[in-house]
XYZ file of C-alpha atoms in Angstrom:
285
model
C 27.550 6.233 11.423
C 28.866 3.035 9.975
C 27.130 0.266 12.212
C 28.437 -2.557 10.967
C 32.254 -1.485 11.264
C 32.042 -0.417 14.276
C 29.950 -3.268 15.809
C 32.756 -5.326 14.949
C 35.344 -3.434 16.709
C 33.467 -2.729 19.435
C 34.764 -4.125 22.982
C 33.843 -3.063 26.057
C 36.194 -1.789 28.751
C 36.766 -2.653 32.136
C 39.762 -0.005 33.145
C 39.083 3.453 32.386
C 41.922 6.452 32.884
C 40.999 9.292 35.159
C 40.875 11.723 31.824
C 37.953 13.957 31.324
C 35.784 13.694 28.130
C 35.875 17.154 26.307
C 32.819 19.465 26.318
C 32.030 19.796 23.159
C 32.005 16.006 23.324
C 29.444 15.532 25.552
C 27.256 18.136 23.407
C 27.913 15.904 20.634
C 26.770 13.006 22.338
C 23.266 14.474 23.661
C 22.555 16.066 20.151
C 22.675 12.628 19.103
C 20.676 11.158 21.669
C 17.698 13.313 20.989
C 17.900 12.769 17.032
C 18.930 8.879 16.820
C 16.923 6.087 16.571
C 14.406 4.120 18.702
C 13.057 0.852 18.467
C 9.999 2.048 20.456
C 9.448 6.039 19.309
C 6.185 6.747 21.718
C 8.001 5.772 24.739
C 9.633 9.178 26.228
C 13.363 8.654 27.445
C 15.780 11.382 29.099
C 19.400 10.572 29.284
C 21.875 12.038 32.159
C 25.360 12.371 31.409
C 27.119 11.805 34.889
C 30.460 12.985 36.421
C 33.654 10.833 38.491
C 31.971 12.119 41.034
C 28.903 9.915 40.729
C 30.675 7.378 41.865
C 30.300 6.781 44.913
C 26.924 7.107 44.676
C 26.482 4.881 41.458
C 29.223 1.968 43.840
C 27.062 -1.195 45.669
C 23.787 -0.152 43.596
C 25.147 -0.675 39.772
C 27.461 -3.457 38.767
C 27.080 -7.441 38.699
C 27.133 -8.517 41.941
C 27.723 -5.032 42.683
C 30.590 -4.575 41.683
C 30.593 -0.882 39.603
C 33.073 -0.520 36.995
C 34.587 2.732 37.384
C 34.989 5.533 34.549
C 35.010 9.355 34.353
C 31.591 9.386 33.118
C 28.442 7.425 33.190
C 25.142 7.900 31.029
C 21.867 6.859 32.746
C 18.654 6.501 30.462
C 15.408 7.596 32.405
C 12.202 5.656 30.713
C 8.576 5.754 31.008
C 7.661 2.123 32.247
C 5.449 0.530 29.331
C 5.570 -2.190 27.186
C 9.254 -2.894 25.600
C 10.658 0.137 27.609
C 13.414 -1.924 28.190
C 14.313 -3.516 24.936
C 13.780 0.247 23.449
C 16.242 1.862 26.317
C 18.897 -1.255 25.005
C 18.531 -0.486 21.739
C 19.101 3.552 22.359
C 21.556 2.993 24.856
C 23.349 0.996 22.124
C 23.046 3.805 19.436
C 24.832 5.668 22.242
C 27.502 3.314 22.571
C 28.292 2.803 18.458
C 28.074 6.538 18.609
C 31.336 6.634 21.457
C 32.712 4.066 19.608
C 33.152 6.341 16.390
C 33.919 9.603 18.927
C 37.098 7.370 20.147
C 35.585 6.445 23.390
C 35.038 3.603 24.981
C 32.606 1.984 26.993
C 30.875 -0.509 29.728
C 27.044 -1.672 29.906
C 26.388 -1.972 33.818
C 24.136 -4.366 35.516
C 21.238 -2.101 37.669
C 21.201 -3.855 40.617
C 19.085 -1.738 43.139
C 17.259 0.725 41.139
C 15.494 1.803 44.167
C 18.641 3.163 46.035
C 19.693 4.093 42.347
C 17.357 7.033 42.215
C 17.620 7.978 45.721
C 21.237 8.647 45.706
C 20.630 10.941 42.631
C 17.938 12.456 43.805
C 15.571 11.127 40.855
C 11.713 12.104 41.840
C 10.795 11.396 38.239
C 8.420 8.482 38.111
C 10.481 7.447 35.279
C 12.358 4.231 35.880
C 16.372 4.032 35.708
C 16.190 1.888 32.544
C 20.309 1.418 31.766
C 23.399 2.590 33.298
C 26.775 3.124 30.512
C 30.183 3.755 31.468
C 32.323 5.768 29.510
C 35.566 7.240 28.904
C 38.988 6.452 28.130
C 40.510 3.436 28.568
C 43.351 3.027 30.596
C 45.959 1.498 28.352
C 48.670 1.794 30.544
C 46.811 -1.447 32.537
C 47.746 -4.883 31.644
C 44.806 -6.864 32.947
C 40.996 -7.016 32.813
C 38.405 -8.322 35.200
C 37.014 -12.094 33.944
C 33.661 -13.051 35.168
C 32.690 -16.426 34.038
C 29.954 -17.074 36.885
C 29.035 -16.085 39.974
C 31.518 -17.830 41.931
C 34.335 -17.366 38.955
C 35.562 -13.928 39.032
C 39.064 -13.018 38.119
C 41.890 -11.079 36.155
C 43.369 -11.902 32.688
C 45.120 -10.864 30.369
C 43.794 -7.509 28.279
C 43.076 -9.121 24.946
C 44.344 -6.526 22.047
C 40.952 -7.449 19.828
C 37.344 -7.550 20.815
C 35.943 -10.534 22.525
C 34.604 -13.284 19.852
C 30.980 -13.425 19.806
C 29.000 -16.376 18.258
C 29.581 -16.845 14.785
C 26.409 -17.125 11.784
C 26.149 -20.624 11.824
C 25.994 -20.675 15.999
C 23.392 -17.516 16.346
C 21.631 -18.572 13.228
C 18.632 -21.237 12.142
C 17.525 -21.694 9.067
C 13.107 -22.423 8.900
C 12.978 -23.591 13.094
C 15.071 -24.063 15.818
C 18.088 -26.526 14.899
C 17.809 -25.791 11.313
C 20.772 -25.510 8.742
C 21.306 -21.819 8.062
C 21.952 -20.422 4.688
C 23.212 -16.453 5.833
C 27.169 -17.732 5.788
C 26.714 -18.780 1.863
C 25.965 -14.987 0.610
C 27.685 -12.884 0.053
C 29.678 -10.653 2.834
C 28.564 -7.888 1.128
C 25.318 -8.413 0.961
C 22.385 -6.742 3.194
C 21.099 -9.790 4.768
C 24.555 -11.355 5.598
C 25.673 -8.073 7.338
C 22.898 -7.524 9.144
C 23.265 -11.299 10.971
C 26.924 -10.769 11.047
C 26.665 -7.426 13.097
C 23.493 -8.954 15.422
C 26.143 -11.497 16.475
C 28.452 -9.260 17.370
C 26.166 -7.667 20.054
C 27.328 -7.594 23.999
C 24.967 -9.162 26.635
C 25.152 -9.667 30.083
C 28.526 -11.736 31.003
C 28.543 -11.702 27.573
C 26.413 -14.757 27.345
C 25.175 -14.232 24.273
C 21.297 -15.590 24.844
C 19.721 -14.900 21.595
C 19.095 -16.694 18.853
C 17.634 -15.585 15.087
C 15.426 -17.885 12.955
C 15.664 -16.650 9.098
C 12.249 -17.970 8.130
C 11.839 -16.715 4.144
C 10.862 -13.297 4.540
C 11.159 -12.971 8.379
C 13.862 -12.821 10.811
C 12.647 -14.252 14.277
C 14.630 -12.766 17.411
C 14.854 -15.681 20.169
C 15.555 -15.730 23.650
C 17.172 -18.577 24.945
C 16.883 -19.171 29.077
C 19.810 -18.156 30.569
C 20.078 -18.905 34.586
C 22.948 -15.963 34.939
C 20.742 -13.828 32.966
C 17.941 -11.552 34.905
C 15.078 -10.654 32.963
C 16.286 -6.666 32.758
C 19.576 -7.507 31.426
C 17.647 -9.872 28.728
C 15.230 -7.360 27.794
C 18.371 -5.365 27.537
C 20.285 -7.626 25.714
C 17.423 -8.083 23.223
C 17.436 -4.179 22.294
C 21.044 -4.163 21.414
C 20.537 -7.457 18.912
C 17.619 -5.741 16.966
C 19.937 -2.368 16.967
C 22.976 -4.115 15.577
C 20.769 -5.606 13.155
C 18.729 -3.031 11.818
C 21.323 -0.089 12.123
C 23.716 -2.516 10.037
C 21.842 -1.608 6.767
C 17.855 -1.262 6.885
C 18.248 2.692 7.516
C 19.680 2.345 4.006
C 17.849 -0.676 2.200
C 14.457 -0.254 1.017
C 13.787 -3.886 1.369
C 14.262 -4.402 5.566
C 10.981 -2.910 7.707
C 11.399 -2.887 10.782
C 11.135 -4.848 14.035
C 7.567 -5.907 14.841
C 7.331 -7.165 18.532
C 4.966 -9.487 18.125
C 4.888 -12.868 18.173
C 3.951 -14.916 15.034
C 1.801 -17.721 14.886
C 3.984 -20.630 14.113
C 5.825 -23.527 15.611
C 9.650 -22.734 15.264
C 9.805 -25.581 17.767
C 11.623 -24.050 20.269
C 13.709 -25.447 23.758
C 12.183 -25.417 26.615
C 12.457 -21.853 28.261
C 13.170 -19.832 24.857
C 10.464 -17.779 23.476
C 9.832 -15.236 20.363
C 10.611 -12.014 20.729
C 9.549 -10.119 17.941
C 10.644 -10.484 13.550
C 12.612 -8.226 11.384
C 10.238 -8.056 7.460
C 13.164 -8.486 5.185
């Protein structure tokens, strides 16, 4: 799977046609959820692969604000609660989506927003929590408009756009030593590991695509930040987070010796940071 290619074609869609995804599909898609990577490998996730006629039951308990996007199928990741659960089910949930992307597919990240009711309409019993909810299918392309949410009290149509939505570029995601500094990623050279690796993290989708995080290249490290966000919940971060370090790893590391690995930890060192921001973890490069 080429990660970087298809992080930056990638959009997410909002009007999905009542069309069926094919069997042998599907099969594809769970024998790559049980092979493909994880940022966290000990913690045990299950994936469901849901029908149009979930719903109704998925409609008032997933969306923001509630409000479900509709498709023909949805995939629901089931996680042991522990440490990270959540940035591991964003990065795998990601993997998932990259891996649509290349089967033709599109797709939609949904906000949880009543996980309790969430597992009682499906019947979950598992103490497992719902850890993210995926729409997928195929887009509608005979509909002209898409659904713009720029706040809470901002919601509206525009126009479809016919690329993906610009995310942040290098110089705007990326510091150079601490917080503020002058980055030196958008001097190499495209083709280099390093400079595709940034280039696909900032390509990522968040929440409202917000775009809260932040990388510090600090000589041999690559910091992850999280910047405060007040439209951001702490799920949807952790979330967000997960789907960073998986566009960023998957870019190149599987194939370059030199990256190794995402160590969530924080290091001790003064990267003088905004209020409200904190460390999430580093990338060895």
């Amino acid at each position: 799977m080429d990660v970087f290619t298809l992080a930056a074609n990638r959009k997410s869609n909002r009007e999905f046609a009542k069309r069926e995804v094919s069997g042998d599909k599907l099969e594809e898609l769970k024998g790559y959820f049980a092979s493909c990577p994880r940022l966290v490998p000990d913690i045990d996730v299950e994936m469901l692969i849901l029908g149009e006629d979930a719903t109704e039951k998925l409609n008032a308990c997933v969306g923001y604000h509630r409000f479900l996007i509709q498709a023909f199928h949805y995939i629901v990741l089931l996680s042991d609660v522990d440490e990270h659960y959540l940035e591991n089910a964003g990065y795998i949930g990601e993997e998932l989506v990259l891996k649509l992307t290349e089967m033709g597919i599109s797709t939609c990240w949904e906000t949880i927003a009543d996980e309790p009711l969430l597992k009682k309409r499906l019947h979950l019993s598992s103490d497992k929590a719902v850890a993210a909810v995926i729409a997928f299918g195929y887009e509608d392309a005979g509909l002209f408009a898409r659904l713009g949410i720029k706040s809470p009290a901002e919601i509206f149509l525009k126009k479809k756009p016919d690329a993906p939505v610009p995310k942040l570029t290098i110089p705007q995601m990326i510091y150079g030593g601490e917080w503020g500094g002058a980055e030196t990623i958008s001097a190499l050279d495209p083709d280099e590991d390093l400079y595709r690796a940034c280039a696909a993290a900032c390509y990522a989708p968040s929440f409202l695509n917000r775009q809260p995080c932040r990388l510090i290249h600090d000589g041999d490290k690559i910091v992850l930040v999280d910047v405060q966000d007040d439209l951001t919940g702490a799920a949807d971060a952790k979330l967000n987070q997960g789907i960073v370090m998986m566009h960023f790893e998957g870019a190149v590391s599987r194939q370059s010796s030199g990256f190794k690995g995402w160590k969530l930890e924080a290091l001790d060192k003064d990267y003088k940071l905004p209020e409200g921001a904190y460390a999430v973890g580093y990338h060895q490069i």
